[in-house]
Coordinates of N, CA and C in Angstrom, one line a residue:
M5 N 105.6 8.3 13.2 CA 105.6 8.7 14.6 C 105.2 10.1 14.7
A6 N 104.3 10.4 15.6 CA 103.9 11.8 15.8 C 105.0 12.6 16.5
R7 N 105.0 13.8 16.2 CA 106.0 14.7 16.7 C 105.7 14.9 18.2
T8 N 106.7 14.8 19.1 CA 106.5 14.9 20.5 C 107.7 15.6 21.1
L9 N 107.4 16.5 22.0 CA 108.5 17.2 22.7 C 108.6 16.6 24.1
A10 N 109.8 16.1 24.4 CA 110.0 15.5 25.7 C 111.1 16.2 26.4
T11 N 111.2 16.0 27.7 CA 112.3 16.5 28.5 C 113.4 15.5 28.7
Y12 N 114.6 15.8 28.4 CA 115.7 14.9 28.6 C 116.7 15.5 29.6
I13 N 117.0 14.8 30.7 CA 117.9 15.4 31.7 C 119.0 14.4 32.0
S14 N 120.2 15.0 32.1 CA 121.4 14.2 32.5 C 121.6 14.4 34.0
L15 N 121.8 13.4 34.8 CA 122.0 13.5 36.2 C 123.3 12.9 36.6
P16 N 123.9 13.3 37.7 CA 125.2 12.9 38.2 C 125.2 11.6 38.9
G17 N 124.8 10.5 38.2 CA 124.8 9.2 38.8 C 123.5 8.8 39.5
T18 N 122.5 9.7 39.4 CA 121.2 9.4 40.1 C 120.0 9.2 39.2
A19 N 120.3 9.0 37.9 CA 119.2 8.9 37.0 C 118.2 7.8 37.4
A20 N 118.6 6.6 37.7 CA 117.7 5.5 38.0 C 116.9 5.9 39.2
E21 N 117.5 6.4 40.3 CA 116.8 6.7 41.5 C 115.8 7.8 41.2
A22 N 116.2 8.8 40.4 CA 115.3 10.0 40.1 C 114.1 9.5 39.3
M23 N 114.4 8.7 38.3 CA 113.3 8.2 37.5 C 112.3 7.3 38.3
Q24 N 112.8 6.5 39.2 CA 111.9 5.7 40.0 C 111.1 6.5 41.0
H25 N 111.7 7.6 41.5 CA 111.0 8.5 42.4 C 109.9 9.2 41.6
W26 N 110.2 9.7 40.4 CA 109.2 10.4 39.6 C 108.1 9.5 39.2
Q27 N 108.4 8.2 39.0 CA 107.3 7.3 38.7 C 106.4 7.2 39.9
E28 N 107.0 7.1 41.1 CA 106.1 7.1 42.3 C 105.3 8.3 42.4
V29 N 105.8 9.5 42.0 CA 105.0 10.7 42.1 C 104.0 10.8 41.0
F30 N 104.3 10.6 39.8 CA 103.5 10.9 38.6 C 102.8 9.6 38.0
G31 N 103.3 8.4 38.4 CA 102.7 7.2 37.8 C 103.4 6.9 36.5
G32 N 102.8 6.1 35.7 CA 103.3 5.8 34.4 C 104.1 4.6 34.2
E33 N 104.6 4.4 33.0 CA 105.5 3.3 32.7 C 106.9 3.7 32.6
L34 N 107.8 3.0 33.3 CA 109.2 3.3 33.4 C 110.1 2.3 32.7
S35 N 111.0 2.7 31.9 CA 112.0 1.8 31.3 C 113.4 2.3 31.6
I36 N 114.3 1.5 32.1 CA 115.7 1.9 32.4 C 116.6 0.9 31.7
M37 N 117.5 1.5 30.9 CA 118.6 0.7 30.2 C 119.9 1.2 30.7
T38 N 120.7 0.3 31.3 CA 122.1 0.7 31.7 C 123.1 0.4 30.6
Y39 N 124.3 1.0 30.7 CA 125.3 0.7 29.8 C 125.7 -0.8 29.9
D40 N 125.4 -1.5 31.0 CA 125.7 -2.9 31.2 C 124.8 -3.7 30.3
D41 N 123.6 -3.2 30.0 CA 122.6 -3.9 29.2 C 122.8 -3.8 27.7
V42 N 123.7 -2.9 27.2 CA 123.8 -2.7 25.8 C 125.2 -2.9 25.3
T43 N 125.4 -3.3 24.1 CA 126.7 -3.4 23.5 C 126.8 -2.4 22.4
L44 N 127.6 -1.4 22.7 CA 127.8 -0.2 21.8 C 129.1 -0.3 21.0
G45 N 129.9 -1.2 21.3 CA 131.3 -1.2 20.7 C 132.2 -0.2 21.4
A46 N 133.2 0.2 20.7 CA 134.1 1.2 21.3 C 133.4 2.5 21.7
M47 N 133.6 2.9 22.9 CA 133.1 4.2 23.4 C 134.2 5.1 23.8
P48 N 134.0 6.4 23.7 CA 135.1 7.3 24.1 C 135.1 7.6 25.6
F49 N 134.4 6.7 26.3 CA 134.4 6.9 27.8 C 134.1 5.5 28.4
D50 N 134.4 5.4 29.7 CA 134.2 4.1 30.4 C 133.2 4.3 31.4
P51 N 131.9 4.0 31.1 CA 130.8 4.3 32.1 C 131.0 3.4 33.3
P52 N 130.6 4.0 34.5 CA 130.6 3.2 35.7 C 129.6 2.1 35.7
E53 N 129.9 1.0 36.4 CA 128.9 -0.1 36.4 C 127.6 0.4 36.9
G54 N 126.5 0.0 36.2 CA 125.2 0.3 36.5 C 124.7 1.7 36.0
A55 N 125.6 2.4 35.4 CA 125.2 3.8 34.9 C 124.1 3.7 33.9
V56 N 123.2 4.6 34.0 CA 122.0 4.6 33.1 C 122.4 5.2 31.7
A57 N 122.2 4.5 30.7 CA 122.4 4.9 29.3 C 121.2 5.7 28.8
H58 N 120.0 5.2 29.1 CA 118.8 5.8 28.7 C 117.6 5.3 29.5
A59 N 116.8 6.2 30.0 CA 115.6 5.8 30.8 C 114.5 6.7 30.3
W60 N 113.3 6.2 30.3 CA 112.2 7.1 30.0 C 111.0 6.7 30.8
L61 N 110.2 7.7 31.1 CA 109.0 7.6 31.9 C 107.9 8.2 31.1
E62 N 106.9 7.4 30.7 CA 105.7 7.9 30.1 C 104.6 7.9 31.1
F63 N 104.0 9.0 31.3 CA 102.9 9.1 32.2 C 101.8 10.0 31.6
P64 N 100.6 10.0 32.1 CA 99.5 10.8 31.5 C 100.0 12.2 31.3
G65 N 100.0 12.7 30.1 CA 100.4 14.1 29.8 C 101.9 14.4 29.7
G66 N 102.7 13.4 29.8 CA 104.2 13.7 29.7 C 105.1 12.5 29.4
L67 N 106.3 12.9 29.1 CA 107.4 12.0 28.9 C 108.7 12.6 29.4
I68 N 109.4 11.9 30.2 CA 110.6 12.4 30.7 C 111.7 11.3 30.4
A69 N 112.8 11.7 29.8 CA 113.9 10.8 29.6 C 115.1 11.3 30.3
A70 N 116.0 10.4 30.7 CA 117.2 10.7 31.5 C 118.3 9.8 31.3
S71 N 119.5 10.2 31.7 CA 120.7 9.3 31.7 C 121.6 9.8 32.8
D72 N 122.6 9.0 33.0 CA 123.7 9.5 33.9 C 124.8 10.2 33.2
V73 N 125.3 11.2 33.7 CA 126.5 11.8 33.2 C 127.7 10.9 33.3
V74 N 128.4 10.6 32.3 CA 129.5 9.6 32.4 C 130.9 10.2 32.1
D75 N 130.9 11.5 32.0 CA 132.2 12.1 31.9 C 132.6 12.8 33.2
D76 N 133.8 13.4 33.3 CA 134.3 13.9 34.6 C 133.9 15.4 34.7
K77 N 133.0 15.9 33.9 CA 132.6 17.3 34.0 C 131.5 17.5 35.1
T78 N 131.4 18.6 35.6 CA 130.4 18.9 36.6 C 129.3 19.7 35.9
Y79 N 128.1 19.2 36.0 CA 126.9 19.9 35.4 C 126.0 20.2 36.5
P80 N 125.7 21.5 36.8 CA 124.7 21.8 37.9 C 123.3 21.3 37.5
V81 N 122.6 20.7 38.5 CA 121.3 20.3 38.3 C 120.3 21.4 38.8
R82 N 120.6 21.8 40.0 CA 119.7 22.8 40.6 C 120.0 24.2 40.1
G83 N 119.0 24.8 39.7 CA 119.1 26.2 39.2 C 117.7 26.8 38.9
T84 N 117.7 28.0 38.5 CA 116.4 28.6 38.2 C 116.2 29.0 36.8
A85 N 117.2 28.6 35.9 CA 117.1 28.9 34.5 C 116.1 28.0 33.8
Y86 N 115.7 26.9 34.4 CA 114.8 25.9 33.8 C 113.9 25.4 34.8
S87 N 112.8 24.8 34.4 CA 112.0 23.9 35.3 C 111.2 23.0 34.4
M88 N 110.8 21.9 35.1 CA 109.8 21.0 34.4 C 108.5 21.6 34.7
L89 N 107.7 22.0 33.7 CA 106.4 22.6 33.9 C 105.3 21.6 33.6
L90 N 104.5 21.3 34.6 CA 103.4 20.4 34.5 C 102.1 21.2 34.7
S91 N 101.3 21.2 33.7 CA 99.9 21.8 33.8 C 99.0 20.8 34.2
T92 N 98.2 21.0 35.2 CA 97.3 20.1 35.8 C 95.8 20.6 35.6
D93 N 94.9 19.7 35.7 CA 93.5 20.0 35.6 C 93.0 21.0 36.7
T94 N 93.5 20.7 37.9 CA 93.1 21.6 39.0 C 94.3 21.9 39.9
A95 N 94.1 23.0 40.7 CA 95.1 23.4 41.7 C 95.3 22.2 42.7
Q96 N 94.3 21.5 43.0 CA 94.3 20.4 44.0 C 95.3 19.3 43.5
E97 N 95.2 19.0 42.2 CA 96.1 18.0 41.6 C 97.5 18.5 41.7
S98 N 97.8 19.8 41.4 CA 99.1 20.3 41.6 C 99.6 20.2 43.0
R99 N 98.7 20.5 44.0 CA 99.1 20.4 45.4 C 99.5 19.0 45.7
G100 N 98.8 18.0 45.2 CA 99.1 16.6 45.4 C 100.5 16.2 44.9
Y101 N 100.9 16.7 43.7 CA 102.2 16.4 43.2 C 103.3 17.1 44.0
I102 N 103.0 18.4 44.4 CA 104.0 19.1 45.2 C 104.2 18.4 46.5
A103 N 103.1 18.0 47.1 CA 103.2 17.3 48.4 C 104.1 16.0 48.3
K104 N 103.9 15.3 47.2 CA 104.7 14.0 47.0 C 106.1 14.3 46.8
L105 N 106.4 15.4 46.1 CA 107.8 15.8 45.8 C 108.5 16.3 47.1
I106 N 107.8 17.0 47.9 CA 108.3 17.5 49.2 C 108.5 16.3 50.2
E107 N 107.5 15.4 50.3 CA 107.6 14.2 51.1 C 108.7 13.4 50.7
G108 N 109.1 13.4 49.4 CA 110.2 12.6 48.9 C 111.6 13.2 49.1
G109 N 111.6 14.3 49.9 CA 112.9 15.0 50.2 C 113.1 16.3 49.5
G110 N 112.1 16.8 48.8 CA 112.2 18.1 48.1 C 111.9 19.3 49.0
S111 N 111.9 20.5 48.4 CA 111.6 21.7 49.2 C 110.8 22.6 48.3
E112 N 109.9 23.4 49.0 CA 109.1 24.3 48.3 C 109.9 25.5 47.8
G113 N 109.7 25.8 46.5 CA 110.4 27.0 45.9 C 109.5 28.2 45.9
M114 N 108.3 28.0 45.6 CA 107.3 29.1 45.5 C 105.9 28.4 45.8
P115 N 105.2 28.9 46.8 CA 103.9 28.3 47.1 C 103.0 28.3 46.0
L116 N 102.1 27.3 45.9 CA 101.1 27.3 44.8 C 100.1 28.4 45.2
E117 N 100.0 29.4 44.4 CA 99.1 30.5 44.7 C 98.4 31.0 43.4
K118 N 97.4 31.9 43.6 CA 96.8 32.5 42.4 C 97.9 33.4 41.8
A119 N 98.0 33.2 40.5 CA 99.0 34.0 39.7 C 98.4 35.2 39.1
P120 N 99.2 36.2 38.7 CA 98.7 37.4 38.2 C 97.9 37.2 36.9
W121 N 98.1 36.1 36.2 CA 97.4 35.9 34.9 C 96.1 35.1 35.2
G122 N 95.8 34.9 36.5 CA 94.5 34.3 36.8 C 94.5 32.9 37.2
G123 N 95.5 32.1 36.8 CA 95.5 30.7 37.1 C 96.3 30.5 38.5
W124 N 96.7 29.3 38.7 CA 97.5 28.9 39.9 C 98.9 28.6 39.4
Y125 N 99.9 28.9 40.2 CA 101.3 28.6 39.9 C 102.1 28.4 41.1
G126 N 103.0 27.4 41.1 CA 103.9 27.1 42.2 C 105.1 26.3 41.8
Q127 N 106.1 26.3 42.6 CA 107.3 25.6 42.3 C 107.8 24.8 43.5
V128 N 108.5 23.7 43.2 CA 109.2 22.9 44.2 C 110.5 22.3 43.6
F129 N 111.5 22.2 44.4 CA 112.7 21.5 44.0 C 112.7 20.1 44.6
D130 N 112.9 19.1 43.8 CA 112.9 17.7 44.3 C 114.2 17.4 44.9
R131 N 114.4 16.3 45.5 CA 115.6 15.9 46.2 C 116.8 15.8 45.3
F132 N 116.6 15.8 44.0 CA 117.7 15.7 43.0 C 118.1 17.1 42.5
G133 N 117.4 18.2 43.0 CA 117.7 19.5 42.6 C 116.9 20.0 41.4
V134 N 116.1 19.2 40.9 CA 115.3 19.6 39.7 C 114.1 20.4 40.1
M135 N 113.9 21.6 39.5 CA 112.8 22.4 39.8 C 111.6 22.0 39.0
W136 N 110.5 21.8 39.7 CA 109.2 21.5 39.1 C 108.3 22.7 39.3
S137 N 107.7 23.1 38.2 CA 106.7 24.2 38.2 C 105.3 23.5 37.9
F138 N 104.3 24.0 38.6 CA 103.0 23.5 38.4 C 102.0 24.6 38.1
S139 N 101.1 24.4 37.2 CA 100.1 25.5 36.9 C 98.8 24.8 36.6
S140 N 97.8 25.6 36.9 CA 96.4 25.1 36.6 C 95.5 26.4 36.5
D141 N 94.5 26.3 35.6 CA 93.6 27.4 35.5 C 92.4 27.2 36.4
E142 N 92.2 26.0 37.0 CA 91.1 25.8 37.8 C 91.5 25.6 39.3
D143 N 90.5 25.9 40.2 CA 90.7 25.7 41.6 C 90.7 24.3 41.9

C-alpha cells in the first residue's frame, strides 16, 4: 500500500450527515460503517444506535475519514487551530466549493482573495463547524 496522509475527524454524532454533505460538495465514493454493522466483542463503551464507527470519503485529490465521538467528553469542532486545506487548480474551482459549503449552511471565514505569496486563499466554516481552507495558484 502506498503511503497516504488522510484527515480523520471525530464528530459529536454528526459524522454520517457531515460525510454525506461533503460527498455532495466534493463528489467521490463514500463508505459508512456504524457500530451496528460490526461485531467487535466487548467494548469499553456503549455506542448509541446508528453511531458511525468509521466512514471514509475518497474524492479526486483527497481522503477524509470520520467517526462519531462515543464517550461523554466534549470535543470542540469549530476552531482556528486547524483547517482542512484543499488546493485547487483554479480560484474559480475554490469559489465553487466555498459556495457549496455556504449554501449547505456554512459561513465565510475569510474571503477568497489574492494572498501575499501570490496565489489565492480563503476560508469557510461548514455547518458542522469544520474550517475549510482553499488555495490556488491560478486565477
